[in-house]
């Protein structure tokens, strides 16, 4: 059941790495501006749109993309599907980055960051607040993720004793690592229930938590597939994981079908189906979302297709895009605070997000090259 | 195989517990008005748009001047009312509705009307429910929605939650705060009334107990159009009145039912939607959101059960793995 | 052109001698002409014609009747501080009858009234000061044994035009206040077949009378009137619109009671009951008494009582707040749904486009590689 892993090695400061580093430095300079002159100095946020891409991309989409660890852990440890074990460590690593940087993004985005610890002070917390649950859960989960990932460092440091001890109690963190994302990925959807009439009725529903949870889990599988294939190509490794990824991709279909049934059923129940056609632009976004969700359902239906790397790549890509768009729509596109308000991210805002993503990719490169993350390639 | 199946069932049962609570998901939690809650009744029909309330609000809340469209157009800055809406520097705002030649006041066609926007001080405020760190609170006696900057983390969820877009954020500051009308709580403590009511020259903004204000509002709606009525000035029971001709009121009190009711009530002679006031359902979004949250997390039974099941499952699998490895 | 100038000069010369005798310099005369032309709302090019009219030896006959009134309007006209203005006016018209000004009395003056009316049948201007009681056949006011109603009907029907000076003649004035025991009524309610120019005010601004008369004499026609028969040049705007305290109103700064700090600072008097927002008159622009700035009720710190406005003056309480009919200029009020910043910018669009392009590009390249690699493994097998 265990697999041999070792650091990839190789040169770290490649050309792409320099590009990423300069992007990160641009973002760093812009962040100095943000902390000196306020959020308004770098963003297009307004009183009507208090949340922009930092929250919607970096936090919502970012953590959904970081659901790989959660989704795979669910499969491997809870449903005891040992065959997916080789995917655990890479998935976990993406989760660690995704969530850590989401935490960093929150720190950048919130106005009174130096008081952030108030979320954990019992005399300050508000148990009625969805935001409290989200913040506390994400905070705790980032901690859990690093603990779950810690055996990797221990291997690197040859700390076998510590690793064995850790492995004994790891099951606690694995269980927590499933409960916490279940809680906050659903609550990320619940966040918008309080927006009431400001969110279009096509998206506004009491089922938001379940819809968000389903897409988050599905996106977790999709990111594992997408990332494995992409990095294999980018790092010039053989596509030897395709069969197991193909098998994994099958799980996405029932999840997506359930999501679609729930979504359309809810729309029909609330009598909002007609709204999709009368609601011009928003209707269009809704249709695009659903097409993106349909692509993996259709493309991955046959076993033969599931064995093709490019099919897996495109269908998981569509799933990620669909899940991301669903989050963007719920929090920005279909969110209308009233006439006169507009939001489109400013260049600085985008550059900061780009910088954060660059840091994520750089960290990935450092980790796979220096730590035993990727499985050893069997030379043929 | 057996083990796997048993674990699977365990996880399922934990999940079912979670799902089981969903039945109570749609039970709304409704909050009610405190008997001593205070509020403001704004009667748009007698407002003359003089902005005395805005000026007084600025003065008594030490709010900074604005720099907005006039600065952009003419290069003049620091004008006290150079803003198109309430903002992080302006807690209340008189807005003008105009149609056609705007010749007659309180008329929809070819007329004009004023409306004052400020915090509605909801009975069941969404912002208070949304705030993760209890920085926004509803005063138990007065019902004023108050802000505590020492608790606030600046997440701006209150702004997302508020159906009236009232909480404002100081985007231009490195050390920002949320800014909103707190009904001149600092003046009320020493026995004064909100500055906007104190300095309103016509009695368009009157202060009083919400229950009394509602009675007064209903009374005004029932008055004969064109008759003369002694409109109370400043405070509902100040005894000081000003006689005015009764306009043709819309038979609706904005704030009586919106989101479970508000403590800032509005009267008008033209439809409220024309004045830019949103249509808000009678139950607050907070009650829906809290109902859902408390349904799922009732006594934390479901998450703990789920965790229990998962702990068992994870223990079994990792135990195998450890022994194998 | 030259000829006209010559005549003008000749006329002025002869008249200037007269003026000089009265102690009026030519310069101050032309100044007066310019001011009065502006007050009528006429262009500066009309100054010469106004001067010409004033200096014309032809006098228009005027009959001035007093009914229920206080003679305040006459007094205010006579007591304008420029000593010769009223004389100028009295010189361009032939005031054939005025109870206040006629030296004669009794039958003698009645005869002069009758003679003038007969001689200038249909040509004279009738100025009416004071309201006309109509209750009990008008017995409440009698002159020379005739009721005011009778006199007005008699001379009104024979006049070219009627000027109702003051609020009393315009709409009843103070006597018409509830319960109006005498049935005090304005002129235009009684004389319907003749043009009636209302110059309300308590008293009416003397300049509004001068302007109206000069307008008629200069252009040979009546000035444009509003729906209440008032010359638009004088009553076209609300006092509120040109009030020197208006900026305080727009800024919401009000005197809350007489003598308070706001009152001393010159804040808006609206809250003390100023009727400026519902009273049409030009007091705020031309002021009173020719003594310069501040010489009008609001300027001295008293709220306008709306004396010239029917339904406001002597009807509403002085402390009662006015209805505000007009909004402030739209520029100083924000609309209901104002546009806010935060829209798409070129930089934002470019950055978003670049990110999208990179994602799509990288994906397509990766997929291509996958295909080639897959086909390679297939061919290997």
PDB file of C-alpha atoms in Angstrom, chain A residues 1-2 34-41 43 45-51 55 74 76-81 85 109-119 123-133 167-168 170-172 174-176 178-179 182-184 186-187 190-198 206-207 209 335 337-338 341, chain B residues 3-4 7-8 11 22 25-26 31 85-88 126-134 147-157 159-165 167-169 171-178 279-281 285-286 288-290 292-294 296-297 300 303 306-307 310-311 313-315 317-318 320-322 324-325:
ATOM      1  CA  UNK A   1       0.000   0.000   0.000  1.00  0.00           C
ATOM      2  CA  UNK A   2       2.901   2.386   0.550  1.00  0.00           C
ATOM      3  CA  UNK A  34      -2.349  48.032  -0.013  1.00  0.00           C
ATOM      4  CA  UNK A  35      -1.078  47.983   3.553  1.00  0.00           C
ATOM      5  CA  UNK A  36       0.120  51.589   3.468  1.00  0.00           C
ATOM      6  CA  UNK A  37      -2.809  53.240   1.698  1.00  0.00           C
ATOM      7  CA  UNK A  38      -5.716  50.893   2.297  1.00  0.00           C
ATOM      8  CA  UNK A  39      -7.630  48.366   0.264  1.00  0.00           C
ATOM      9  CA  UNK A  40      -9.138  51.074  -1.946  1.00  0.00           C
ATOM     10  CA  UNK A  41      -5.695  51.968  -3.271  1.00  0.00           C
ATOM     11  CA  UNK A  43      -8.846  47.296  -5.619  1.00  0.00           C
ATOM     12  CA  UNK A  45     -14.116  47.199  -4.337  1.00  0.00           C
ATOM     13  CA  UNK A  46     -17.029  49.404  -3.362  1.00  0.00           C
ATOM     14  CA  UNK A  47     -19.732  49.677  -0.763  1.00  0.00           C
ATOM     15  CA  UNK A  48     -21.972  47.577  -2.997  1.00  0.00           C
ATOM     16  CA  UNK A  49     -19.372  44.966  -3.856  1.00  0.00           C
ATOM     17  CA  UNK A  50     -17.341  44.569  -0.668  1.00  0.00           C
ATOM     18  CA  UNK A  51     -15.945  41.255  -1.863  1.00  0.00           C
ATOM     19  CA  UNK A  55     -12.419  36.449  -1.744  1.00  0.00           C
ATOM     20  CA  UNK A  74     -12.532  10.679   1.900  1.00  0.00           C
ATOM     21  CA  UNK A  76      -8.872   6.366   0.662  1.00  0.00           C
ATOM     22  CA  UNK A  77      -9.307   6.550   4.389  1.00  0.00           C
ATOM     23  CA  UNK A  78     -13.045   6.624   4.883  1.00  0.00           C
ATOM     24  CA  UNK A  79     -14.277   4.492   2.033  1.00  0.00           C
ATOM     25  CA  UNK A  80     -11.105   2.421   2.226  1.00  0.00           C
ATOM     26  CA  UNK A  81     -10.284   2.574  -1.464  1.00  0.00           C
ATOM     27  CA  UNK A  85      -3.346   5.917  -2.159  1.00  0.00           C
ATOM     28  CA  UNK A 109      -8.439  41.200   2.151  1.00  0.00           C
ATOM     29  CA  UNK A 110      -9.778  41.885   5.607  1.00  0.00           C
ATOM     30  CA  UNK A 111      -9.504  45.453   6.763  1.00  0.00           C
ATOM     31  CA  UNK A 112      -8.561  44.993  10.375  1.00  0.00           C
ATOM     32  CA  UNK A 113      -6.226  42.037   9.967  1.00  0.00           C
ATOM     33  CA  UNK A 114      -4.356  42.688  13.208  1.00  0.00           C
ATOM     34  CA  UNK A 115      -7.515  41.746  15.076  1.00  0.00           C
ATOM     35  CA  UNK A 116      -8.045  38.554  13.077  1.00  0.00           C
ATOM     36  CA  UNK A 117      -7.500  36.397  16.181  1.00  0.00           C
ATOM     37  CA  UNK A 118     -10.830  37.685  17.503  1.00  0.00           C
ATOM     38  CA  UNK A 119     -12.440  34.935  15.446  1.00  0.00           C
ATOM     39  CA  UNK A 123     -15.993  36.224  24.120  1.00  0.00           C
ATOM     40  CA  UNK A 124     -15.915  37.684  20.635  1.00  0.00           C
ATOM     41  CA  UNK A 125     -17.305  34.916  18.475  1.00  0.00           C
ATOM     42  CA  UNK A 126     -20.838  34.999  17.171  1.00  0.00           C
ATOM     43  CA  UNK A 127     -22.185  31.482  16.747  1.00  0.00           C
ATOM     44  CA  UNK A 128     -24.976  32.802  14.537  1.00  0.00           C
ATOM     45  CA  UNK A 129     -22.452  33.950  11.977  1.00  0.00           C
ATOM     46  CA  UNK A 130     -21.691  31.720   9.015  1.00  0.00           C
ATOM     47  CA  UNK A 131     -18.518  33.707   8.595  1.00  0.00           C
ATOM     48  CA  UNK A 132     -17.402  32.672  12.058  1.00  0.00           C
ATOM     49  CA  UNK A 133     -17.856  29.017  11.179  1.00  0.00           C
ATOM     50  CA  UNK A 167       1.332   7.920  11.900  1.00  0.00           C
ATOM     51  CA  UNK A 168      -0.256   6.508  15.042  1.00  0.00           C
ATOM     52  CA  UNK A 170      -2.674  10.568  12.022  1.00  0.00           C
ATOM     53  CA  UNK A 171      -6.121   9.032  11.894  1.00  0.00           C
ATOM     54  CA  UNK A 172      -7.396  11.811  14.169  1.00  0.00           C
ATOM     55  CA  UNK A 174      -7.480  12.490   8.797  1.00  0.00           C
ATOM     56  CA  UNK A 175     -10.933  12.385  10.365  1.00  0.00           C
ATOM     57  CA  UNK A 176     -10.738  16.071  11.227  1.00  0.00           C
ATOM     58  CA  UNK A 178     -12.725  15.357   6.420  1.00  0.00           C
ATOM     59  CA  UNK A 179     -15.111  16.900   8.933  1.00  0.00           C
ATOM     60  CA  UNK A 182     -17.364  19.193   4.944  1.00  0.00           C
ATOM     61  CA  UNK A 183     -18.367  21.906   7.357  1.00  0.00           C
ATOM     62  CA  UNK A 184     -16.744  24.903   5.760  1.00  0.00           C
ATOM     63  CA  UNK A 186     -20.872  23.768   2.675  1.00  0.00           C
ATOM     64  CA  UNK A 187     -20.836  26.893   4.813  1.00  0.00           C
ATOM     65  CA  UNK A 190     -24.397  29.273   3.201  1.00  0.00           C
ATOM     66  CA  UNK A 191     -22.525  32.580   3.323  1.00  0.00           C
ATOM     67  CA  UNK A 192     -24.704  33.977   0.596  1.00  0.00           C
ATOM     68  CA  UNK A 193     -28.059  33.007   2.089  1.00  0.00           C
ATOM     69  CA  UNK A 194     -27.960  36.161   4.188  1.00  0.00           C
ATOM     70  CA  UNK A 195     -27.506  38.259   1.055  1.00  0.00           C
ATOM     71  CA  UNK A 196     -31.191  37.541   0.462  1.00  0.00           C
ATOM     72  CA  UNK A 197     -32.683  39.466  -2.431  1.00  0.00           C
ATOM     73  CA  UNK A 198     -29.309  40.846  -3.460  1.00  0.00           C
ATOM     74  CA  UNK A 206     -31.451  27.193   1.007  1.00  0.00           C
ATOM     75  CA  UNK A 207     -29.641  24.338  -0.743  1.00  0.00           C
ATOM     76  CA  UNK A 209     -24.524  24.571   1.322  1.00  0.00           C
ATOM     77  CA  UNK A 335     -24.912  39.392  -6.788  1.00  0.00           C
ATOM     78  CA  UNK A 337     -26.488  45.194  -4.487  1.00  0.00           C
ATOM     79  CA  UNK A 338     -28.674  47.692  -6.358  1.00  0.00           C
ATOM     80  CA  UNK A 341     -22.913  49.653  -8.257  1.00  0.00           C
TER      81      UNK A 341
ATOM     82  CA  UNK B   3     -15.074  -4.174   7.226  1.00  0.00           C
ATOM     83  CA  UNK B   4     -15.305  -1.812   4.364  1.00  0.00           C
ATOM     84  CA  UNK B   7     -17.420   1.459   7.821  1.00  0.00           C
ATOM     85  CA  UNK B   8     -19.302   2.682   4.878  1.00  0.00           C
ATOM     86  CA  UNK B  11     -20.190   7.016   7.674  1.00  0.00           C
ATOM     87  CA  UNK B  22     -32.250  19.479   7.484  1.00  0.00           C
ATOM     88  CA  UNK B  25     -33.608  23.886   8.330  1.00  0.00           C
ATOM     89  CA  UNK B  26     -36.453  26.045   7.145  1.00  0.00           C
ATOM     90  CA  UNK B  31     -36.672  38.251  16.590  1.00  0.00           C
ATOM     91  CA  UNK B  85     -25.044  58.316  -1.367  1.00  0.00           C
ATOM     92  CA  UNK B  86     -24.372  57.504   2.236  1.00  0.00           C
ATOM     93  CA  UNK B  87     -20.698  56.688   2.515  1.00  0.00           C
ATOM     94  CA  UNK B  88     -17.948  56.067   5.014  1.00  0.00           C
ATOM     95  CA  UNK B 126     -28.688  40.763   8.990  1.00  0.00           C
ATOM     96  CA  UNK B 127     -25.428  42.574   9.697  1.00  0.00           C
ATOM     97  CA  UNK B 128     -25.491  41.583  13.371  1.00  0.00           C
ATOM     98  CA  UNK B 129     -26.179  37.974  12.433  1.00  0.00           C
ATOM     99  CA  UNK B 130     -23.409  38.067   9.840  1.00  0.00           C
ATOM    100  CA  UNK B 131     -20.643  39.546  11.975  1.00  0.00           C
ATOM    101  CA  UNK B 132     -18.289  36.721  13.012  1.00  0.00           C
ATOM    102  CA  UNK B 133     -16.795  38.607  15.958  1.00  0.00           C
ATOM    103  CA  UNK B 134     -19.843  40.383  17.432  1.00  0.00           C
ATOM    104  CA  UNK B 147     -20.467  48.988  16.142  1.00  0.00           C
ATOM    105  CA  UNK B 148     -17.372  48.097  18.123  1.00  0.00           C
ATOM    106  CA  UNK B 149     -14.196  48.709  16.182  1.00  0.00           C
ATOM    107  CA  UNK B 150     -12.086  46.823  18.708  1.00  0.00           C
ATOM    108  CA  UNK B 151     -13.834  43.591  17.792  1.00  0.00           C
ATOM    109  CA  UNK B 152     -14.132  44.163  14.040  1.00  0.00           C
ATOM    110  CA  UNK B 153     -11.799  42.271  11.734  1.00  0.00           C
ATOM    111  CA  UNK B 154     -12.927  44.159   8.628  1.00  0.00           C
ATOM    112  CA  UNK B 155     -14.247  41.127   6.740  1.00  0.00           C
ATOM    113  CA  UNK B 156     -17.109  43.215   5.282  1.00  0.00           C
ATOM    114  CA  UNK B 157     -19.617  40.361   5.548  1.00  0.00           C
ATOM    115  CA  UNK B 159     -21.939  44.835   3.905  1.00  0.00           C
ATOM    116  CA  UNK B 160     -22.767  41.736   1.888  1.00  0.00           C
ATOM    117  CA  UNK B 161     -25.578  40.885   4.286  1.00  0.00           C
ATOM    118  CA  UNK B 162     -27.275  44.280   4.615  1.00  0.00           C
ATOM    119  CA  UNK B 163     -30.161  44.517   2.132  1.00  0.00           C
ATOM    120  CA  UNK B 164     -29.906  48.334   2.232  1.00  0.00           C
ATOM    121  CA  UNK B 165     -26.099  48.534   1.717  1.00  0.00           C
ATOM    122  CA  UNK B 167     -22.476  49.539   6.516  1.00  0.00           C
ATOM    123  CA  UNK B 168     -19.651  51.359   4.778  1.00  0.00           C
ATOM    124  CA  UNK B 169     -15.971  50.546   4.809  1.00  0.00           C
ATOM    125  CA  UNK B 171     -11.368  51.672   1.693  1.00  0.00           C
ATOM    126  CA  UNK B 172      -9.034  54.644   1.574  1.00  0.00           C
ATOM    127  CA  UNK B 173      -7.512  54.071   4.990  1.00  0.00           C
ATOM    128  CA  UNK B 174      -4.692  51.809   6.072  1.00  0.00           C
ATOM    129  CA  UNK B 175      -6.457  51.361   9.397  1.00  0.00           C
ATOM    130  CA  UNK B 176     -10.052  51.199   8.305  1.00  0.00           C
ATOM    131  CA  UNK B 177     -13.318  50.865  10.171  1.00  0.00           C
ATOM    132  CA  UNK B 178     -16.875  50.027   9.305  1.00  0.00           C
ATOM    133  CA  UNK B 279     -38.130  45.333  -1.872  1.00  0.00           C
ATOM    134  CA  UNK B 280     -37.223  43.192   1.106  1.00  0.00           C
ATOM    135  CA  UNK B 281     -39.125  40.093   2.176  1.00  0.00           C
ATOM    136  CA  UNK B 285     -32.326  36.821   5.610  1.00  0.00           C
ATOM    137  CA  UNK B 286     -30.627  36.464   8.997  1.00  0.00           C
ATOM    138  CA  UNK B 288     -33.180  32.031   7.196  1.00  0.00           C
ATOM    139  CA  UNK B 289     -29.427  31.809   7.457  1.00  0.00           C
ATOM    140  CA  UNK B 290     -29.427  31.234  11.213  1.00  0.00           C
ATOM    141  CA  UNK B 292     -30.245  26.736   8.432  1.00  0.00           C
ATOM    142  CA  UNK B 293     -27.052  26.967  10.408  1.00  0.00           C
ATOM    143  CA  UNK B 294     -28.647  26.023  13.705  1.00  0.00           C
ATOM    144  CA  UNK B 296     -27.428  21.636  10.721  1.00  0.00           C
ATOM    145  CA  UNK B 297     -25.311  22.314  13.777  1.00  0.00           C
ATOM    146  CA  UNK B 300     -23.043  20.130  17.340  1.00  0.00           C
ATOM    147  CA  UNK B 303     -20.636  17.147  13.226  1.00  0.00           C
ATOM    148  CA  UNK B 306     -19.770  12.495  11.754  1.00  0.00           C
ATOM    149  CA  UNK B 307     -16.369  12.986  13.335  1.00  0.00           C
ATOM    150  CA  UNK B 310     -14.821   9.179  10.493  1.00  0.00           C
ATOM    151  CA  UNK B 311     -12.407   8.661  13.359  1.00  0.00           C
ATOM    152  CA  UNK B 313     -13.122   4.655   9.697  1.00  0.00           C
ATOM    153  CA  UNK B 314      -9.810   6.440   9.461  1.00  0.00           C
ATOM    154  CA  UNK B 315      -8.435   4.494  12.410  1.00  0.00           C
ATOM    155  CA  UNK B 317      -7.744   2.081   7.449  1.00  0.00           C
ATOM    156  CA  UNK B 318      -4.583   3.650   8.798  1.00  0.00           C
ATOM    157  CA  UNK B 320      -4.126  -1.642   8.299  1.00  0.00           C
ATOM    158  CA  UNK B 321      -1.776   0.616   6.463  1.00  0.00           C
ATOM    159  CA  UNK B 322       0.612   0.914   9.379  1.00  0.00           C
ATOM    160  CA  UNK B 324       1.127  -3.492   6.278  1.00  0.00           C
ATOM    161  CA  UNK B 325       3.736  -0.796   5.894  1.00  0.00           C
TER     162      UNK B 325
END
